[in-house]
Coordinates of C-alpha atoms (C1' of nucleotides) in Angstrom, one line a residue:
Chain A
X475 CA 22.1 -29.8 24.6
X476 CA 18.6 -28.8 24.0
X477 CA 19.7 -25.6 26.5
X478 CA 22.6 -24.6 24.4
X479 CA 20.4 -24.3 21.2
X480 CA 17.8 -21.8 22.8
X481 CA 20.6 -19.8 23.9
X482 CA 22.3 -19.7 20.5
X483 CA 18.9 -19.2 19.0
X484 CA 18.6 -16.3 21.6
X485 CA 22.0 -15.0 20.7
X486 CA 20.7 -15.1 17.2
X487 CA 17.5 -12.9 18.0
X488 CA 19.3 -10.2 20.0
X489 CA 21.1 -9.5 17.5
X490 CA 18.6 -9.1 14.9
X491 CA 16.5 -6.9 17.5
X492 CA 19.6 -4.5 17.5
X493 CA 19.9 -4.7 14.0
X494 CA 16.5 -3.7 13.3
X495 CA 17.4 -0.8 14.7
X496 CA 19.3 0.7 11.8
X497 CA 16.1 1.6 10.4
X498 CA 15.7 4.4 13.2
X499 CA 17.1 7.7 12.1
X500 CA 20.0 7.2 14.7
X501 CA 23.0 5.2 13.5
X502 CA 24.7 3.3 16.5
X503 CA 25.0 0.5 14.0
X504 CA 28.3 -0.6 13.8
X505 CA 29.3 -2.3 16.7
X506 CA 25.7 -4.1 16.3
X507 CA 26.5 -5.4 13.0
X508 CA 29.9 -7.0 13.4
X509 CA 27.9 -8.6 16.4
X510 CA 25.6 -10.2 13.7
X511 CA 28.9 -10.9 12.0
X512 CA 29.9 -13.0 14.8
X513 CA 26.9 -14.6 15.4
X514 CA 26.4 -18.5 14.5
X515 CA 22.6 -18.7 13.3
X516 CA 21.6 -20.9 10.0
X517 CA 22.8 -18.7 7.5
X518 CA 22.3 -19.4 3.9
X519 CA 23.5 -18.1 0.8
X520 CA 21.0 -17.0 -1.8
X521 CA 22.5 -16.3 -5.7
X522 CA 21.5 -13.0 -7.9
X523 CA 18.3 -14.0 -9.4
X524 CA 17.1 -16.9 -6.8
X525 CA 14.1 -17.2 -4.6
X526 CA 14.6 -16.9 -1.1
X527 CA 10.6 -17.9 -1.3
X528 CA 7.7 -18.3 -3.7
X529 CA 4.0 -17.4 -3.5
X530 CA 2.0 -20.4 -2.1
X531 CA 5.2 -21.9 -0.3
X532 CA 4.6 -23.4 3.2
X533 CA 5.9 -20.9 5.6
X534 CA 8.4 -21.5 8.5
X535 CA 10.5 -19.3 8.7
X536 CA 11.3 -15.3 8.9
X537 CA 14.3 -13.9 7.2
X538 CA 16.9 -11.4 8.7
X539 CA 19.3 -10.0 5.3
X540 CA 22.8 -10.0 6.7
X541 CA 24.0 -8.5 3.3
X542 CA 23.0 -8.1 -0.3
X543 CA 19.6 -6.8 -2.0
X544 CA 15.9 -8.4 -2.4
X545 CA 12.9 -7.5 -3.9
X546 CA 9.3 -8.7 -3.2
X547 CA 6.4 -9.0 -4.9
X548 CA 2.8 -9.9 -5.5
X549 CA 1.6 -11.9 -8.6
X550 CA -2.0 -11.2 -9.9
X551 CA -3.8 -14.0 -11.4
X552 CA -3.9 -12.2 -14.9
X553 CA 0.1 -12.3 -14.8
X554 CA 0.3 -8.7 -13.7
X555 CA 3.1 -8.4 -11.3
X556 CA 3.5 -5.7 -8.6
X557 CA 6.9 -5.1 -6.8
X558 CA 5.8 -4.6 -3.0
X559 CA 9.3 -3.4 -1.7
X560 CA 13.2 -3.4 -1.8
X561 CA 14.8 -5.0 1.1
X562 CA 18.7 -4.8 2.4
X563 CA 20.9 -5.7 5.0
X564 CA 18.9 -5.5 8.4
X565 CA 15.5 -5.7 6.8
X566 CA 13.4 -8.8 7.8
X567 CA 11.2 -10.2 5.3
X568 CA 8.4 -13.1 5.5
X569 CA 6.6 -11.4 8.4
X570 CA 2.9 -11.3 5.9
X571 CA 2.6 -15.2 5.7
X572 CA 2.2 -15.6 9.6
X573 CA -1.4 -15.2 9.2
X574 CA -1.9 -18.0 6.5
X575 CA 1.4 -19.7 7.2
X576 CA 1.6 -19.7 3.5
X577 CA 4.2 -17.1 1.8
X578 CA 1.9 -14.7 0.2
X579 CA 4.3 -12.7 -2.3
X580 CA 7.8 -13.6 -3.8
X581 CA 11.2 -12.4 -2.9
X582 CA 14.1 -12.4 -5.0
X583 CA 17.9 -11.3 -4.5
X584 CA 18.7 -8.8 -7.0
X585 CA 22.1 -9.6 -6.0
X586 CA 24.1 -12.4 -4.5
X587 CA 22.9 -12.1 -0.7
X588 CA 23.2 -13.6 2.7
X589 CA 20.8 -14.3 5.2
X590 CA 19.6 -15.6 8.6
X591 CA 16.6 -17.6 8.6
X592 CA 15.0 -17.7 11.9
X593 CA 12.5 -20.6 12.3
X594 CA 9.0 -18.9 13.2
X595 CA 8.2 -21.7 16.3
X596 CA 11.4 -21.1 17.8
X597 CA 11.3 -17.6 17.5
X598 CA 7.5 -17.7 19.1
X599 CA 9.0 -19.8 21.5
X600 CA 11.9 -17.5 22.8
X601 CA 9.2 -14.3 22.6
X602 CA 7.8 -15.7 25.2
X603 CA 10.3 -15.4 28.0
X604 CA 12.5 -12.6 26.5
X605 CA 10.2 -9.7 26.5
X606 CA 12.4 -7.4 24.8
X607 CA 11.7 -9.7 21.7
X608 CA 8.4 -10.0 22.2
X609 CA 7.6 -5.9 22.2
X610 CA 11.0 -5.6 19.0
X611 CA 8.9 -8.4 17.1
X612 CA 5.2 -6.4 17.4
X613 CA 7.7 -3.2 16.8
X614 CA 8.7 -4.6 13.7
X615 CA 5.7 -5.6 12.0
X616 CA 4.2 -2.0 12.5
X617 CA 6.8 -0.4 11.0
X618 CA 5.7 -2.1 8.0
X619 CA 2.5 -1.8 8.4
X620 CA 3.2 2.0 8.7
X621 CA 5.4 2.0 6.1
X622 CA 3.1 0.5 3.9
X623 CA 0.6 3.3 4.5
X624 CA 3.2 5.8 2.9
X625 CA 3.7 3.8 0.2
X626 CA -0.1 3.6 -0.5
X627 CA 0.1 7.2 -0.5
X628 CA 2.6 7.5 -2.5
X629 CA 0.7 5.4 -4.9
X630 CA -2.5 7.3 -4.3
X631 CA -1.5 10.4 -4.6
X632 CA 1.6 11.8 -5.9
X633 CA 2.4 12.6 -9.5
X634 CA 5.7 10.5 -11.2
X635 CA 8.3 12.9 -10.7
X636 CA 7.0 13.1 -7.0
X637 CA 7.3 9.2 -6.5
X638 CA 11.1 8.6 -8.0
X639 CA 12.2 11.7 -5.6
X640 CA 10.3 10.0 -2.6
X641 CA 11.9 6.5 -3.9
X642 CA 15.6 8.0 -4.2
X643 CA 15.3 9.8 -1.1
X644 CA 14.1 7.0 1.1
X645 CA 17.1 4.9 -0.4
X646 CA 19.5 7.3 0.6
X647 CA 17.8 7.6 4.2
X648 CA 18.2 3.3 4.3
X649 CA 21.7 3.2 2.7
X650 CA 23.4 6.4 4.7
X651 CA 21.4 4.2 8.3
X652 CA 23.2 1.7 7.4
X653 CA 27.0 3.4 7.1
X654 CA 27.0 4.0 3.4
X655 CA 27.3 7.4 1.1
X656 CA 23.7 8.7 1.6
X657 CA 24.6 10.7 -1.8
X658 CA 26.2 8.4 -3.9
X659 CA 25.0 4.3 -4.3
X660 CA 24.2 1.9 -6.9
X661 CA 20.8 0.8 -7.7
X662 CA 20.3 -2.9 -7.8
X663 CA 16.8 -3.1 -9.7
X664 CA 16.1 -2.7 -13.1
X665 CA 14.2 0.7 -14.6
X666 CA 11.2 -1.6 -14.9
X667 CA 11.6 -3.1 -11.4
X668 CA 11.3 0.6 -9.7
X669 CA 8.5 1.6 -12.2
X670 CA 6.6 -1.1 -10.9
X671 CA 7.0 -0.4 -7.2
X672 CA 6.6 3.0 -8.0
X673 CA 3.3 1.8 -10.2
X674 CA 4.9 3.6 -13.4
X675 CA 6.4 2.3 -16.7
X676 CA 9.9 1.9 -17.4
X677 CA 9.9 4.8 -20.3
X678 CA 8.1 7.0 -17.1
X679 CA 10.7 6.6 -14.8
X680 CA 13.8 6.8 -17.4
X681 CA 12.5 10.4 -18.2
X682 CA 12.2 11.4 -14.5
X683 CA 16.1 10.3 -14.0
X684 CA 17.0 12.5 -17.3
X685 CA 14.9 15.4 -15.9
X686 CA 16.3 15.0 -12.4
X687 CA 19.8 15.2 -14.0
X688 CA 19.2 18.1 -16.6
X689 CA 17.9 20.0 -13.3
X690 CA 21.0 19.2 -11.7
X691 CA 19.4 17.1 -8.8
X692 CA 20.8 14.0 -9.2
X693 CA 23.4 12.7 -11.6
X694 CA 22.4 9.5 -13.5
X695 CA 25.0 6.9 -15.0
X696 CA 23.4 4.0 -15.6
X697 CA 22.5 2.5 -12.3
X698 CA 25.3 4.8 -10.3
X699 CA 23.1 7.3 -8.8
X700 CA 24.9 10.4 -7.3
X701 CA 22.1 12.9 -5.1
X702 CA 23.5 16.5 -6.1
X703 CA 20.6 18.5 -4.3
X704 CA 19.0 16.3 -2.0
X705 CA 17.2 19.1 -1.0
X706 CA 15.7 20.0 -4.2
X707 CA 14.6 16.6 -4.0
X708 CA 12.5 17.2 -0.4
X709 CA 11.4 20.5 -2.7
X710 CA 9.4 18.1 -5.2
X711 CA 7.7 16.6 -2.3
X712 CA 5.9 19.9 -0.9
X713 CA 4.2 20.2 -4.2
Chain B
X1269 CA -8.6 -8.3 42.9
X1270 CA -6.1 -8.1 40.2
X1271 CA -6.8 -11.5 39.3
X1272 CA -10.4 -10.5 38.4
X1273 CA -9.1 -8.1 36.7
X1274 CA -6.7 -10.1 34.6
X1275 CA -9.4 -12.7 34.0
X1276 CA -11.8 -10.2 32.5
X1277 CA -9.6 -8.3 30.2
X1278 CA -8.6 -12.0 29.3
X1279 CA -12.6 -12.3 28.1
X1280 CA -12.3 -9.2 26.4
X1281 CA -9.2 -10.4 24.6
X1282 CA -10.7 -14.1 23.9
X1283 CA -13.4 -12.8 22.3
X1284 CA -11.5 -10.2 20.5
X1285 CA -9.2 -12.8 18.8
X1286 CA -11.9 -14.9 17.9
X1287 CA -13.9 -12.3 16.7
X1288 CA -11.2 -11.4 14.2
X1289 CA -11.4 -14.7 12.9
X1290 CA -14.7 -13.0 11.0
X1291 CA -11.9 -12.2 8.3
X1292 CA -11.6 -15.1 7.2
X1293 CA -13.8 -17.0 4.5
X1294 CA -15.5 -19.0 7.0
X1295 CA -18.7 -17.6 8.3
X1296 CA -18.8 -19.1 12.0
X1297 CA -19.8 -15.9 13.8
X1298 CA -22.5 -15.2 15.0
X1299 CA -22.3 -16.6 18.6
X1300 CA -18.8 -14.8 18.7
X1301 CA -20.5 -11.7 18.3
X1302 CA -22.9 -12.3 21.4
X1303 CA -19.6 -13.2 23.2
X1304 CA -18.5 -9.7 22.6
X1305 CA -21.6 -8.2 23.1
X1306 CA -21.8 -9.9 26.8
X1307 CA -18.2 -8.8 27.7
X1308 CA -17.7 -6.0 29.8
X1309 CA -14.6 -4.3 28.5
X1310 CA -14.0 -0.3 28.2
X1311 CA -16.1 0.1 25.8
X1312 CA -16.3 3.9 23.9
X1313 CA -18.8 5.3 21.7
X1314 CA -17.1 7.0 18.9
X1315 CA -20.5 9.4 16.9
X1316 CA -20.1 10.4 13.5
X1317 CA -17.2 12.7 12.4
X1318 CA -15.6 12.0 15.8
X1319 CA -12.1 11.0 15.6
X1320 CA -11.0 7.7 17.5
X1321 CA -7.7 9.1 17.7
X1322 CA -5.2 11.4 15.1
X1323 CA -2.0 11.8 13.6
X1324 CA 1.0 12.5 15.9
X1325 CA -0.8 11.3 19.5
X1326 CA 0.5 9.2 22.3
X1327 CA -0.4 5.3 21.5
X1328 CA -1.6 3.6 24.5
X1329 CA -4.3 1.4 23.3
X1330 CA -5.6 -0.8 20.5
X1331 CA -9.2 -0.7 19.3
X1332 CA -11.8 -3.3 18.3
X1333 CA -14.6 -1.9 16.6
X1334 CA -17.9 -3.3 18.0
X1335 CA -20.1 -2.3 15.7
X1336 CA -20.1 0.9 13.4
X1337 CA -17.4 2.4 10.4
X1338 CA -14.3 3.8 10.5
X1339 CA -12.3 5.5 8.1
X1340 CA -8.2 5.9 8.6
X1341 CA -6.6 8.7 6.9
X1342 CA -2.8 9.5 6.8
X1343 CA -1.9 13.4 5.8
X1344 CA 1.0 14.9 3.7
X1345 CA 3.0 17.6 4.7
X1346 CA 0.9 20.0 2.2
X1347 CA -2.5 18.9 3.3
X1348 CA -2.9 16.2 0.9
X1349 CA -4.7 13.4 2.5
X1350 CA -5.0 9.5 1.4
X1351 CA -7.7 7.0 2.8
X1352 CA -5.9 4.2 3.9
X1353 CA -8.7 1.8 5.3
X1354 CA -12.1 1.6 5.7
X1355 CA -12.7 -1.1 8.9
X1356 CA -15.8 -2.5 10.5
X1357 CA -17.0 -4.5 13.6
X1358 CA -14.8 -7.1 14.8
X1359 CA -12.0 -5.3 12.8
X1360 CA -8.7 -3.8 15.1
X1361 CA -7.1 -0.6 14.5
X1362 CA -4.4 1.3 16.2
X1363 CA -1.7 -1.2 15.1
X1364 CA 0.6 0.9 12.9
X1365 CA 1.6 3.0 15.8
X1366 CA 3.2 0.2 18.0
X1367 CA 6.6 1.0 16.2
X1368 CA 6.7 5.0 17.6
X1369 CA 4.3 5.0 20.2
X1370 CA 2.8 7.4 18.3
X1371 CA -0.2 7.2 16.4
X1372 CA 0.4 7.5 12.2
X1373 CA -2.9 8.3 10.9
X1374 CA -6.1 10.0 12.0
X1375 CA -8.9 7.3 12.4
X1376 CA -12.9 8.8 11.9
X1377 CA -16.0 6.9 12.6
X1378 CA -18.5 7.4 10.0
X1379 CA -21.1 6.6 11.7
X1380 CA -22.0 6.4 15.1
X1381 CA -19.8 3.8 16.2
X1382 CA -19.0 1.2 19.7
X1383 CA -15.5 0.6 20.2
X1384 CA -13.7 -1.7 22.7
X1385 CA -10.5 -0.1 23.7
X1386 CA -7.5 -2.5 24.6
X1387 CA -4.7 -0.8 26.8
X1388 CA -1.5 -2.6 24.9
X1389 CA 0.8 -2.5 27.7
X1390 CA -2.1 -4.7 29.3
X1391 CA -2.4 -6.8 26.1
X1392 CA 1.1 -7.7 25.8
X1393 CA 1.5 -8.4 29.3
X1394 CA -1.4 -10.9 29.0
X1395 CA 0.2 -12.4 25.4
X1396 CA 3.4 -13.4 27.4
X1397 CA 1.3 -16.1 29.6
X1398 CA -1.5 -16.4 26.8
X1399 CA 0.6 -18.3 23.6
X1400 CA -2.9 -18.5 21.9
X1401 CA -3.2 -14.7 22.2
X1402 CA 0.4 -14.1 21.5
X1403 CA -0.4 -16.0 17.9
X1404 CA -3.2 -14.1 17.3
X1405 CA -2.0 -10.7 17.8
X1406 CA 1.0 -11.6 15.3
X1407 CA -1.4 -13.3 12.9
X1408 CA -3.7 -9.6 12.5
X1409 CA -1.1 -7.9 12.3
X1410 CA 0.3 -10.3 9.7
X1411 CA -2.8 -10.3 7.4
X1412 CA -2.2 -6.2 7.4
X1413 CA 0.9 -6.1 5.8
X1414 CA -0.3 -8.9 3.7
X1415 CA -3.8 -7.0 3.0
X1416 CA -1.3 -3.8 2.5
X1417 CA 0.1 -5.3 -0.1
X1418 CA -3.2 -6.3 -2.2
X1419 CA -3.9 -2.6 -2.1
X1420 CA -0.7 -1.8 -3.5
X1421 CA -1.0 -4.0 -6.3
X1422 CA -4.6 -2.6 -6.9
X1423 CA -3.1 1.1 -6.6
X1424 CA 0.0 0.8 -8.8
X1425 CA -1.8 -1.7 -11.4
X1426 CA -5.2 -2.0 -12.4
X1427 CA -7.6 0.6 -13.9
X1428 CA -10.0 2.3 -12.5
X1429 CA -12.8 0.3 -12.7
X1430 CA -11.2 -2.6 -11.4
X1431 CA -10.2 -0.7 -8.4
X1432 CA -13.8 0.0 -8.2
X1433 CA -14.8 -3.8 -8.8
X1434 CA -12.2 -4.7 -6.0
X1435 CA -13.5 -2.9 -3.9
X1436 CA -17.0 -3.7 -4.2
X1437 CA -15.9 -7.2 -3.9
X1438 CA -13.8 -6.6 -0.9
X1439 CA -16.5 -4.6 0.9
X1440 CA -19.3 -7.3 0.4
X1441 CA -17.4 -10.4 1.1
X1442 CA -16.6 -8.3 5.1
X1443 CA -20.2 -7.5 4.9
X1444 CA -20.9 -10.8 4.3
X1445 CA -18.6 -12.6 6.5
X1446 CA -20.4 -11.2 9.1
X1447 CA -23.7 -11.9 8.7
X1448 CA -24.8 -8.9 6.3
X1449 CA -26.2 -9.5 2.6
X1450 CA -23.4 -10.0 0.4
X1451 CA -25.3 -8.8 -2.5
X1452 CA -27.0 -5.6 -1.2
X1453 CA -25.5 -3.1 1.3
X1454 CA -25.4 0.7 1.7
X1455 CA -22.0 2.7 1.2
X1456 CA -21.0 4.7 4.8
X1457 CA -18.5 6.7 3.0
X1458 CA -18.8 9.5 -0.1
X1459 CA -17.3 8.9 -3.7
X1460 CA -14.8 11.2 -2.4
X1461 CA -13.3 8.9 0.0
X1462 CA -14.0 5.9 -2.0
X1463 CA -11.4 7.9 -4.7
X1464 CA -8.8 8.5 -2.0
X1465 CA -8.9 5.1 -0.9
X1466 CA -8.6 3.8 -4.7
X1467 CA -6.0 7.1 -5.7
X1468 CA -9.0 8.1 -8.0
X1469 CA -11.4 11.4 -8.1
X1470 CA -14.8 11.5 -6.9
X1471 CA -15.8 11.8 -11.0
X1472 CA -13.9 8.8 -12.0
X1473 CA -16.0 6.7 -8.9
X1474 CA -19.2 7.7 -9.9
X1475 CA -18.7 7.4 -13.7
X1476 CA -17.3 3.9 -13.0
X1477 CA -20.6 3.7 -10.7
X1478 CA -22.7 4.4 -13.6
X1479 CA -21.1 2.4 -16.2
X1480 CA -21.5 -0.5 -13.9
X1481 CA -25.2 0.2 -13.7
X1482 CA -25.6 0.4 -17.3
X1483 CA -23.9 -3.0 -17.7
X1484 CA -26.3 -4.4 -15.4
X1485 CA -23.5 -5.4 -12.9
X1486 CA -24.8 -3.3 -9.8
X1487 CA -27.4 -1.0 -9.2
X1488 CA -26.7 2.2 -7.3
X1489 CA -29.1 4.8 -5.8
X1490 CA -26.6 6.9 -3.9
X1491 CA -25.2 4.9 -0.9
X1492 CA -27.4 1.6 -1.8
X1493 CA -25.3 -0.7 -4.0
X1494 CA -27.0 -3.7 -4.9
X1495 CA -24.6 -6.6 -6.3
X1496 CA -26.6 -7.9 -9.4
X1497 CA -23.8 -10.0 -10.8
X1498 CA -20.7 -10.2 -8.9
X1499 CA -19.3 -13.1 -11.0
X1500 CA -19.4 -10.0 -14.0
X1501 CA -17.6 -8.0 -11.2
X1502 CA -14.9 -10.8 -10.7
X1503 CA -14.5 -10.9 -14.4
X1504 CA -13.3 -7.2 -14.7
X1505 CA -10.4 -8.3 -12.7
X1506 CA -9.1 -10.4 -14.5
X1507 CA -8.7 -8.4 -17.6
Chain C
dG259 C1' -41.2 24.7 4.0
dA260 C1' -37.6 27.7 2.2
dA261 C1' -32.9 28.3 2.1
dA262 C1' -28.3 26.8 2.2
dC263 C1' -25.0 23.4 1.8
dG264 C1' -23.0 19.1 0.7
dA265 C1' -23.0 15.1 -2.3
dT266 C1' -23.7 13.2 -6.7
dT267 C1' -24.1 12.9 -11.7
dT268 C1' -22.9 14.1 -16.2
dG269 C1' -20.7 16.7 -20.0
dA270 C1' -16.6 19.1 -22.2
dT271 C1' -11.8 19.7 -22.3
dC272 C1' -7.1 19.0 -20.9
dT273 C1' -2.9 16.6 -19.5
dA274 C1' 0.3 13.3 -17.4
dA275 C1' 1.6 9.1 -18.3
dA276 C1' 1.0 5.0 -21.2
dT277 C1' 2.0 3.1 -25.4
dC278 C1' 4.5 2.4 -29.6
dA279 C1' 8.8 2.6 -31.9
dC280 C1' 13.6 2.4 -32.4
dA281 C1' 18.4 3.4 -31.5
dA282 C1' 22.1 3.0 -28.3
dT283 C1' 24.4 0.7 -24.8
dC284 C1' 25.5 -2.8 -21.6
dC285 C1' 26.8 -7.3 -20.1
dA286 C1' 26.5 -12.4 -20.0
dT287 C1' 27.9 -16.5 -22.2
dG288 C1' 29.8 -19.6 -25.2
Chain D
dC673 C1' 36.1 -11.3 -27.8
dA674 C1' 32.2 -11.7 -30.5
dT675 C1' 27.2 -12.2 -30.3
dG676 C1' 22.6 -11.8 -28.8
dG677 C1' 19.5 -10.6 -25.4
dA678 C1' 18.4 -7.5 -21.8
dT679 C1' 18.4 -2.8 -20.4
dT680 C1' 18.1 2.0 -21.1
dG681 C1' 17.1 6.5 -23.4
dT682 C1' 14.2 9.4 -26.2
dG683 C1' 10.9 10.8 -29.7
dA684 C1' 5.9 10.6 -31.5
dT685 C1' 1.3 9.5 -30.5
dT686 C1' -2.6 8.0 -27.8
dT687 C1' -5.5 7.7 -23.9
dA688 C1' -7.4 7.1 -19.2
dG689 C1' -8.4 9.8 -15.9
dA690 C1' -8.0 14.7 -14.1
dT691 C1' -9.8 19.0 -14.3
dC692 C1' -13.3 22.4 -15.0
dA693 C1' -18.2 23.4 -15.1
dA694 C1' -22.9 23.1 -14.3
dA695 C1' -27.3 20.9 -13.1
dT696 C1' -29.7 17.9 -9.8
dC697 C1' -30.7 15.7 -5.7
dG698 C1' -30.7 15.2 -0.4
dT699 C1' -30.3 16.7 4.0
dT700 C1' -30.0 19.8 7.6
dT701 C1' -31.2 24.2 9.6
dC702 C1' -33.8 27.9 10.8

DNA sequence: GAAACGATTTGATCTAAATCACAATCCATG
DNA sequence: CATGGATTGTGATTTAGATCAAATCGTTTC
């Protein structure tokens, strides 16, 4: 009994390693996916505009995104409110509240999304004798950690225009890893929600999509974005 | 023989964890310290200007710092260069390269500085019959992403003077924590890489320096800060 | 101890992005 | 399918911080 969960559970975990692995530039992601597909882990089903978890919440759990679109982010005590990234299918989110075992930032879908929640014990449990897990879980978290450092860059540094051409083209890189158009997709967040990632203003980052698009970079309807010259794009970058 | 060896890199790694626990808002550390004073890991001394390790190298180990300051840096494409950390004894650094094996960002001492270096392959090894060291090494790396994204918030969303205040704050709570004046300690780095680290200029810091001195909050003579009224710094932050 | 260099402070000006304002458009819901 | 609130686009104005410039202070070097 008790056997046959730990190997579901470890059924579960493979997969996610392998999926993780759609964030590597290679994309040998297919067969990998409809693996998760088949895969019988506690899924759950969370509606456009839910919480998948609040700030201060006990934590328990990490979550793998089978499908759909999340956003996370920070609340100051003032009210301000700082969007800390844009998660999608493959991503795993909850990995900063091991620490405090308290969730220390929100996430919400930004569309009606699936996903895998993986109990932390167990998965500390199974990480123990399954060292492929073990070294995919470390892998993971300094990826983010990593990743984070660009975005503090990006933050620190680089001028509006530079940060929604670094934004779009990091989308395209995560949508086209995952077997989508890497020149044509639909934003899910809100003008205001990508200014504050971005750590701009709404009005900021609706001028840089109509300059984008009189330059002919990009073409902008609504939230239908369409990369023309992708290139150009990487251009803006090497200011 | 190899079970010596084991055992002592399991006292370096003991003390490590524990010594990380300086992070938190506890102040139990002193004995700690002498526990990694007495260990007899690989210890390094980094002097000032001397880089730890840089951008693009081979990851092979982690590193506790022992006593000293570091800087970590990561560089743009056109020479642009952000701060990303500044880290002290007991703190661990190296972690953002587990994902790629390959280190992301160039990490300086800026001062003469011990370090304690911790082979990973060795480390994770130990972590699979250590569960207590397996947490640990999660919960670090944990905090970073969850530190990470404090500094984003501060980046994309307060002024610069609260950035400034943070800071401050930040720095002499870690100064604090272990064992230093919380009120009175003196700066390693220059307003220049203070304003990296805090996406401002080197003017912006040390006007913001001086307008704090004026207020009566801190007094400054070059690298001295002296907190005169930290409860007036808190205030700033929640404007 | 003079010279040379780097770090810091302070002032004057400039500019990118914020703010304010409002119209146009979308879309969610009764 | 009509209505109201959210979202987006764009113009006018303001402003925080960048940039430019110069003097001062410290430290290292010879």
């Amino acid at each position: 009994m008790k056997e046959h969960n730990i190997l579901n559970q470890l059924k579960v975990v493979c997969s996610l390693c392998s999926l993780r692995e759609l964030c590597l530039p290679i994309g040998f992601a297919l067969e990998e996916l409809q693996q998760l597909d088949a895969l019988t882990g506690s899924k759950r089903l969370v509606r456009r505009g839910e919480y998948l978890y609040r700030t201060g919440e006990k934590f328990a759990a990490i979550y793998a995104i089978r499908g759909g679109f999340f956003k996370t982010s920070v609340l100051h005590e003032d009210g301000r409110e700082h969007v800390t990234g844009f998660h999608m299918m493959g991503d795993i989110m909850g990995l900063d509240a091991i620490s405090t075992e308290t969730h220390a930032c929100d996430a919400v879908a930004l569309e009606c999304s699936e996903i895998c929640e993986i109990p932390f014990d167990r998965l500390s449990e199974l990480s123990m004798v399954m060292p492929v897990l073990h070294q995919n879980l470390h892998r993971i978290m300094s990826r983010e950690i990593a990743f984070d450092h660009e975005i503090m860059l990006m933050l620190g540094k680089m001028r509006a225009e530079e940060r929604l051409a670094a934004f779009l083209l990091n989308l395209s890189k995560r949508f086209s890893a995952r077997g989508y158009s890497a020149a044509s997709f639909q934003l899910r967040m809100t003008r205001e929600e990508i200014g504050s990632y971005l750590g701009l203003k709404l009005e900021t980052v609706s001028r840089a999509f109509s300059r984008f698009q009189e330059e002919g970079l990009i073409s902008v309807q609504r939230k239908l974005i369409e990369l023309k010259d992708a290139d150009g794009l990487k251009r803006l970058l090497r200011v």
